[in-house]
Structure formats: structure tokens, C-alpha cells
Short mmCIF file of C-alpha atoms in Angstrom, two decimals:
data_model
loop_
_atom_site.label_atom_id
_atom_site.label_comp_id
_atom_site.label_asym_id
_atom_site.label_seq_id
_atom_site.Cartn_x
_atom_site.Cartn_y
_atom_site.Cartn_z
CA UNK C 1 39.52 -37.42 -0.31
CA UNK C 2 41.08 -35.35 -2.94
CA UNK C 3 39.82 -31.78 -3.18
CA UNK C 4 40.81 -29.54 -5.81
CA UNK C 5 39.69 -26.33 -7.29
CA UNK C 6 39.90 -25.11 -11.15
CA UNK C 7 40.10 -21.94 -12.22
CA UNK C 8 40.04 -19.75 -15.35
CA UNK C 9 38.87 -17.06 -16.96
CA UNK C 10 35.44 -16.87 -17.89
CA UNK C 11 35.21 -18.79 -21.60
CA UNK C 12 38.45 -20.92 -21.14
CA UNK C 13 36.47 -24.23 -21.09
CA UNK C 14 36.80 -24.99 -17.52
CA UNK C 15 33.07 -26.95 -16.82
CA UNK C 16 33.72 -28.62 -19.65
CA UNK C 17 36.99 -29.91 -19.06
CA UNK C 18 36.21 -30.35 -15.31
CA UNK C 19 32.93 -32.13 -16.62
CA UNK C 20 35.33 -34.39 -18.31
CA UNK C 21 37.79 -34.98 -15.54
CA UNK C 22 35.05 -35.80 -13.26
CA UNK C 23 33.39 -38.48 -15.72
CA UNK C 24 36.90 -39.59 -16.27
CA UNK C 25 37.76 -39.91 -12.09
CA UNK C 26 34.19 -42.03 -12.44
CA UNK C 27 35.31 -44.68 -14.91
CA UNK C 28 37.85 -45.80 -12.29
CA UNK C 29 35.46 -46.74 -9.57
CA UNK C 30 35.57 -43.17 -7.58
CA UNK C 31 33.32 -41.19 -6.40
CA UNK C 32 32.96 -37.71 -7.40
CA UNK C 33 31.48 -34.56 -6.31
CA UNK C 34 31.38 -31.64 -8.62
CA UNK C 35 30.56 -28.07 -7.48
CA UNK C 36 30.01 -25.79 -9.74
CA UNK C 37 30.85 -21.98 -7.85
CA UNK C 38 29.99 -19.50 -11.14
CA UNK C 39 26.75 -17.53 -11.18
CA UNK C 40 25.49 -18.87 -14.49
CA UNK C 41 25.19 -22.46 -13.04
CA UNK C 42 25.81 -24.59 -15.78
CA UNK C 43 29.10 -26.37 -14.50
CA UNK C 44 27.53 -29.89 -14.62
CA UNK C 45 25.08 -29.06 -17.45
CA UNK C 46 26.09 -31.63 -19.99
CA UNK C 47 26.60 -34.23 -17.01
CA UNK C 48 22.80 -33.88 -16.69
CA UNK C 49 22.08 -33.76 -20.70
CA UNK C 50 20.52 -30.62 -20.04
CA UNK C 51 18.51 -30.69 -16.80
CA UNK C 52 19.99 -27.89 -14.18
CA UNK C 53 20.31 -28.74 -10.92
CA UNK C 54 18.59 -26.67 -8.32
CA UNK C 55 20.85 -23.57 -7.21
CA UNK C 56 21.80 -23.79 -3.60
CA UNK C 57 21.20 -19.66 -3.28
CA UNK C 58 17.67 -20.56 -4.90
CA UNK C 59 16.87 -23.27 -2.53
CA UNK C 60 17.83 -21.03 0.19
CA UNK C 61 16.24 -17.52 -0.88
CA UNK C 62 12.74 -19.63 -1.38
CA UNK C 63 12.77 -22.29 1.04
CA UNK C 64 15.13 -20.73 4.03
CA UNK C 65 16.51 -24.08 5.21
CA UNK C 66 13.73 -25.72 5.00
CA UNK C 67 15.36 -28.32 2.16
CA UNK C 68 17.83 -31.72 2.13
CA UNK C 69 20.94 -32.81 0.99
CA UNK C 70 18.83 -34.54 -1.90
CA UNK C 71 17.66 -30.95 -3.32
CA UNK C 72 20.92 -29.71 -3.40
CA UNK C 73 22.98 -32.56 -4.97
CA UNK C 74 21.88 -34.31 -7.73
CA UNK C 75 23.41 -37.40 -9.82
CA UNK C 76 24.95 -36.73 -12.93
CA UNK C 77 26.68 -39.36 -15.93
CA UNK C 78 28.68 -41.92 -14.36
CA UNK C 79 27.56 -41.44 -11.20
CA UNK C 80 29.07 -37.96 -10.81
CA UNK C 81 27.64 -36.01 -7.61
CA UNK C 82 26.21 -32.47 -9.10
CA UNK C 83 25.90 -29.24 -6.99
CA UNK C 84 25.20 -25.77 -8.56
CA UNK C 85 26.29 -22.94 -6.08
CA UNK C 86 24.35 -19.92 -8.21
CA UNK C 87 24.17 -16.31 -8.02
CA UNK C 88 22.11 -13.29 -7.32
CA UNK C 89 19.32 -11.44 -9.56
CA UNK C 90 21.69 -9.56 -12.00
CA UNK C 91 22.28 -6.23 -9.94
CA UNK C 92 21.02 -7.48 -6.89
CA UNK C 93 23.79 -8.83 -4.34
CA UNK C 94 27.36 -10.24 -4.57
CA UNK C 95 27.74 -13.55 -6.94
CA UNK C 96 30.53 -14.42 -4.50
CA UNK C 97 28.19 -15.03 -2.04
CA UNK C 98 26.72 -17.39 -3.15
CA UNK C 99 29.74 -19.36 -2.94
CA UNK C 100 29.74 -19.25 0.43
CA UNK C 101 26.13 -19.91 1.16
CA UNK C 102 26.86 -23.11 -1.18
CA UNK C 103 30.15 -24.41 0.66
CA UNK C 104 28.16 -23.48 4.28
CA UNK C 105 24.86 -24.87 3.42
CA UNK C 106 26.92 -28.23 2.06
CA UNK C 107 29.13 -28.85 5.45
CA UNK C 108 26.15 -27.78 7.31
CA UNK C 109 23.92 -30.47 6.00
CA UNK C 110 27.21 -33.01 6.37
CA UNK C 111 27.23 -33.68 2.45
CA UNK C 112 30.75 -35.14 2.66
CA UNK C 113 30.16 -37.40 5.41
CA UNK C 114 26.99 -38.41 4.39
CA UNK C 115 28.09 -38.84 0.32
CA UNK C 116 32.06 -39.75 1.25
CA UNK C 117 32.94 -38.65 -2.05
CA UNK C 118 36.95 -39.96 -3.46
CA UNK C 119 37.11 -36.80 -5.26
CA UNK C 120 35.79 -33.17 -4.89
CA UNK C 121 36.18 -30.79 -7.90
CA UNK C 122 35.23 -27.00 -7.73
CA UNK C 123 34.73 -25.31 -10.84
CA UNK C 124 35.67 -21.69 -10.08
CA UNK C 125 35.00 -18.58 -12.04
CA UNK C 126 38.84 -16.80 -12.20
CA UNK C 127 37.67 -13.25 -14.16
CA UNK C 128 37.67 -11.95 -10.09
CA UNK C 129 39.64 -13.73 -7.06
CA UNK C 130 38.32 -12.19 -4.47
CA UNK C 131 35.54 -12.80 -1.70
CA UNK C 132 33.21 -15.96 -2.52
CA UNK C 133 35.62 -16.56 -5.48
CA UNK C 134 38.58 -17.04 -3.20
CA UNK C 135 36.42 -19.38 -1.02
CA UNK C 136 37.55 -22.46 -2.47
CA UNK C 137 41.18 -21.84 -1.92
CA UNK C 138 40.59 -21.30 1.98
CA UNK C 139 41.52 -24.03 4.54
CA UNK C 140 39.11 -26.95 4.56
CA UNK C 141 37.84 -26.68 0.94
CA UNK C 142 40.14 -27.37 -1.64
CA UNK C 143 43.54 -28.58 -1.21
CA UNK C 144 45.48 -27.84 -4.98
CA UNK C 145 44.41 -25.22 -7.16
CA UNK C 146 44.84 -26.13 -10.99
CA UNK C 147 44.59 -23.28 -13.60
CA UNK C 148 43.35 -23.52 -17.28
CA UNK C 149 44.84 -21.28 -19.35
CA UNK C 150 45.47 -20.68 -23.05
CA UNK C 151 47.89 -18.66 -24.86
CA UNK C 152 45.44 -16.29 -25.07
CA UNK C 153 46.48 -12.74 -23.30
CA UNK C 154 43.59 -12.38 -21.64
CA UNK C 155 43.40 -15.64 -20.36
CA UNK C 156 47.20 -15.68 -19.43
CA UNK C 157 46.35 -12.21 -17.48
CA UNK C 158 43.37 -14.29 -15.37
CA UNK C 159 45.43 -16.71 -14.69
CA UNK C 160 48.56 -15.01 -13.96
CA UNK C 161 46.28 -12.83 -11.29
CA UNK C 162 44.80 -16.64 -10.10
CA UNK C 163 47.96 -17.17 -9.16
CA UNK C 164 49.08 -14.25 -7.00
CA UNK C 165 46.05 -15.04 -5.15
CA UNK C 166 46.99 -18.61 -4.12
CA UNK C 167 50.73 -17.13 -3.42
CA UNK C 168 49.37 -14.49 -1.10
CA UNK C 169 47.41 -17.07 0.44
CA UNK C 170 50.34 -19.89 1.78
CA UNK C 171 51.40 -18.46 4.63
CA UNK C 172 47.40 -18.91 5.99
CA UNK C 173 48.07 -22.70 5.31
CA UNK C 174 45.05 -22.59 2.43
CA UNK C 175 45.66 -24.48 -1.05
CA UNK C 176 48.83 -24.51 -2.87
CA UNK C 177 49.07 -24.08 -7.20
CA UNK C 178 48.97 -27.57 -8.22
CA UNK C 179 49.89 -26.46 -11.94
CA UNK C 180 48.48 -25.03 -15.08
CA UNK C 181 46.39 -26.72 -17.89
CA UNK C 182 46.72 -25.21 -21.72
CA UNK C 183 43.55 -25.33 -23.30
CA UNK C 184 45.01 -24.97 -26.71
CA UNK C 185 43.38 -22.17 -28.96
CA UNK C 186 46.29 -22.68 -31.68
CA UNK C 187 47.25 -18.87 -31.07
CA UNK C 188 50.82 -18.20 -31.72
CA UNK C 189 53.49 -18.75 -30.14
CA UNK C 190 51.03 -20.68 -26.99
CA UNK C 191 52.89 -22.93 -25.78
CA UNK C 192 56.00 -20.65 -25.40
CA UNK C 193 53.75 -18.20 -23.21
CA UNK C 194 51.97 -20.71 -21.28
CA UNK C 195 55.28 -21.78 -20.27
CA UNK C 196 56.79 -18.70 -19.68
CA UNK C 197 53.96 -18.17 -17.25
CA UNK C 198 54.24 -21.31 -15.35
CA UNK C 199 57.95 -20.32 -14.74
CA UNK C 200 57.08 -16.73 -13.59
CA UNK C 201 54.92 -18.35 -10.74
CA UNK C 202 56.98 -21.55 -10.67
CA UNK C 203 54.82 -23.46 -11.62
CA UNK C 204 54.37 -26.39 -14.34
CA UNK C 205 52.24 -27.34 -16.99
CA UNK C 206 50.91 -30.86 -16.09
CA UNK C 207 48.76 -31.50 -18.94
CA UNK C 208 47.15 -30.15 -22.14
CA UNK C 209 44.53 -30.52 -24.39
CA UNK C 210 44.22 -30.33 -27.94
CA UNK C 211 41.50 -28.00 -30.10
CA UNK C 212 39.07 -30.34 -30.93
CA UNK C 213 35.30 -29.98 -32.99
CA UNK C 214 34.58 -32.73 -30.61
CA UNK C 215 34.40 -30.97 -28.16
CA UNK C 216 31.40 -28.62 -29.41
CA UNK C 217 29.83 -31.55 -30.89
CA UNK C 218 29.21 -33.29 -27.38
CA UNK C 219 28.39 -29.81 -25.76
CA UNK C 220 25.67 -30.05 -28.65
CA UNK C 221 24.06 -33.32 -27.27
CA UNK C 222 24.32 -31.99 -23.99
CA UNK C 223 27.10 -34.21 -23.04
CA UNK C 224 30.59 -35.03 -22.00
CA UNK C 225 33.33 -35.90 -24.43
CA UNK C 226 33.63 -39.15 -22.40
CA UNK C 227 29.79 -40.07 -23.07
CA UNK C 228 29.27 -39.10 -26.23
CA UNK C 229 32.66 -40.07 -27.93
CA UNK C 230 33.78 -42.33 -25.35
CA UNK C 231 36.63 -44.10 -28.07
CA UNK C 232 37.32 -40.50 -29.56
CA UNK C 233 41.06 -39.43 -29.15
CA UNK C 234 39.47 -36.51 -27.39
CA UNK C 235 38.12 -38.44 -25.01
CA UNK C 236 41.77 -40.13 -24.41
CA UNK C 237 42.89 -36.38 -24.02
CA UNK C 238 40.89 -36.23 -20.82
CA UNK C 239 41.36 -39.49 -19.41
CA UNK C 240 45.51 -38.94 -19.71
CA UNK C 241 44.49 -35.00 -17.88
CA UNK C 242 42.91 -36.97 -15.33
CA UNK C 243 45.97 -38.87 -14.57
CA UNK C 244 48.22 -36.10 -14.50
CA UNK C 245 46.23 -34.17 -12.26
CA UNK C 246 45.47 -36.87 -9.95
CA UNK C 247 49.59 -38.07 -9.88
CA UNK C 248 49.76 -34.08 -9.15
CA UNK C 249 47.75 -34.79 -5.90
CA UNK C 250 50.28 -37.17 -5.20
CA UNK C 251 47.43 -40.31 -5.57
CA UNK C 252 48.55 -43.26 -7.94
CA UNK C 253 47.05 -43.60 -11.33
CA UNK C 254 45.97 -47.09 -12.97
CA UNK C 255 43.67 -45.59 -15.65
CA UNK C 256 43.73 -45.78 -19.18
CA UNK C 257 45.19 -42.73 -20.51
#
């Protein structure tokens, strides 16, 4: 089982290229499980052309434990295995916890035994690495951590913070930085400082995307790149990403790219 976790600031396009990756990991016969860990729970929106999936923090605030494995995970395009994490009433109680609630209530109820996913993505809000947000980095979850960034100095500041935090955390044997992913926003000089970044954490870049309208237009119909423009070059984009992340996990890559 691979299990990775993506981070990024807030905006940077992670669900969406995650949402991508996992439809892309699908078209190769693997099962995936995608877990979305930011409060606004729309990770695997366009997976589900719309339809949210039942929070796990909801499920547990108005049911206890009285609910299955079935509320929490629902099936999204391709196949893909949807989980929404959630978050508290604004002001009321720490959106990090319901991270962990999510990540308990899942190995509680045996998800991964019972679902035996190939492939476990977290989608993992990077503004704040710290508490619940950290969760997915910790021993048992996730074992790479990939970072979208783009040239962007906000988003290079997230992601140069993202990771310090998976640094500080190898000597307690939790995930290592798998690499960084530019999410092109054509600003200047991007690629330059999305490299110099990867050197100043020694890391890599192991795969890009281009700007596309694409993109948007999909998000429009409430679907992935891969559904809705499944020929597009776009859609190519995220098929080669999904290769390059999964040769990063060290597992070999036959797809079309």
C-alpha cells in the first residue's frame, strides 16, 4: 500500500490535482482511497460531481459512533474511495481535530483492511503544520510527503515551512519529503524559485503542471480533468504526475503518461 500525503497552501490547487492523481492511479487497475483532512471538505468534490460526502466529525458529533464504514467512505469516479475528515463550527473547536477523529475513527472501524486500498492519498491543508495538520506525517499514516508549490511567495513560504516540519520530524521515524510539485501560475522567474527551494531543503521537483483553462472548465462540471477531458493534454499532464510520483515511492510505472 502506498500512502502519501500532499500539502500546500490553502488555494494552490491541491484537491484538484490530488483529485486527478487519484482518478489517474484508478485507470491502472488500483485502488484508491482519498482523504480529504481540510475543514472546508471539498477534497473529492468533483470526484462526486458535486455530492459531499458525509464529514467524519459530523457523523461523529450527531451520531456518537453509532455509524459504519459505509457512512464514512463513499465511491467516487473511477472507483476512487472518498472520505471527508471536516471541521468544527467556525469559532468553535480546533479544525485539526478533526483530523484526528477522521484518521482514529477510520483504523478504528478497520477501513484499510476491510477496503485494502493500493493507494492512500491525504489531501492536507499546509497554511498551519501543526496538531491535526501534522497528523498525516506521523508513523502509520502516510509514508512520503509531496508538496505543491508555485512560484508564488506565499506559496513558496507554506511550503518552505511544510518542509521544516517533515525535517523536524525524521528522527521520530514519521514520513520523509518525497519532493515538490510546481503548480505553474506563470509568475516570474517560477521555476528558478521553485528550484531554489527544493535545493534549500534538498529536495527535487518531480513533476509539474502547466496553467491550463481546463482545468476551471472541469471544476465547472463538477469534475476531474481526467473525466471530463479525458484526451485533453491536461489530462496527459496528470497521468505523467502520477507516474513520477508513484516511481518517487519507489513502485514501477506502466501507465500512459
Amino acid at each position: 500500500m502506498i500512502k502519501i500525503a500532499v500539502y500546500g497552501k490553502g488555494g494552490i490547487g491541491k484537491s484538484t490535482t490530488v483529485s486527478n492523481l487519484a482518478a489517474a492511479f484508478c485507470e491502472q487497475g488500483l485502488k484508491v482511497m482519498q482523504i480529504g483532512c481540510d475543514p472546508k471538505a471539498d477534497s473529492t468534490v468533483n470526484l462526486r460531481h458535486g455530492e459531499p460526502v458525509p464529514t467524519v466529525l459530523e457523523l461523529v458529533r450527531t451520531r456518537k459512533n453509532d455509524f459504519t464504514l459505509e457512512d464514512m467512505v463513499k465511491t467516487g469516479f473511477g472507483g476512487v474511495l472518498c472520505v471527508e475528515a471536516g471541521g468544527p463550527t467556525p469559532g468553535l473547536g480546533c479544525a485539526g481535530r478533526g483530523i484526528i477523529t477522521a484518521l482514529d475513527k477510520l483504523k478504528e472501524k478497520g477501513a484499510y483492511d476491510v477496503y485494502q486500498p493500493d493507494v492512500v492519498i491525504y489531501d492536507v491543508l499546509g497554511d498551519v503544520v501543526c496538531g491535526g495538520f501534522s497528523m498525516p506525517m506521523r508513523g502509520g499514516y502516510a509514508d512520503q510527503v509531496f508538496i505543491i508549490t508555485s512560484g508564488e511567495n506565499m506559496s513558496i513560504h507554506a511550503a518552505a515551512n511544510i518542509a521544516v516540519a517533515v525535517e523536524n520530524f525524521r528522527e521520530r521515524g514519521y514520513a520523509r519529503l518525497g519532493g515538490l510539485i510546481l503548480n505553474r501560475r506563470n509568475v516570474k522567474n517560477e521555476e528558478e524559485k521553485v528550484q531554489e527551494l527544493a535545493d534549500d531543503v534538498r529536495s527535487s521537483i518531480i513533476g509539474s503542471l502547466n496553467r491550463s483553462d481546463l482545468v476551471l472548465e472541469a471544476e465547472e462540471r463538477q469534475q476531474t480533468v481526467l473525466e471530463a477531458f479525458p484526451d485533453s493534454t491536461m489530462a496527459s499532464e496528470y497521468r505523467r504526475l502520477a507516474g513520477q510520483v508513484a516511481r518517487a515511492c519507489g513502485i514501477e510505472w506502466n501507465g500512459l503518461e
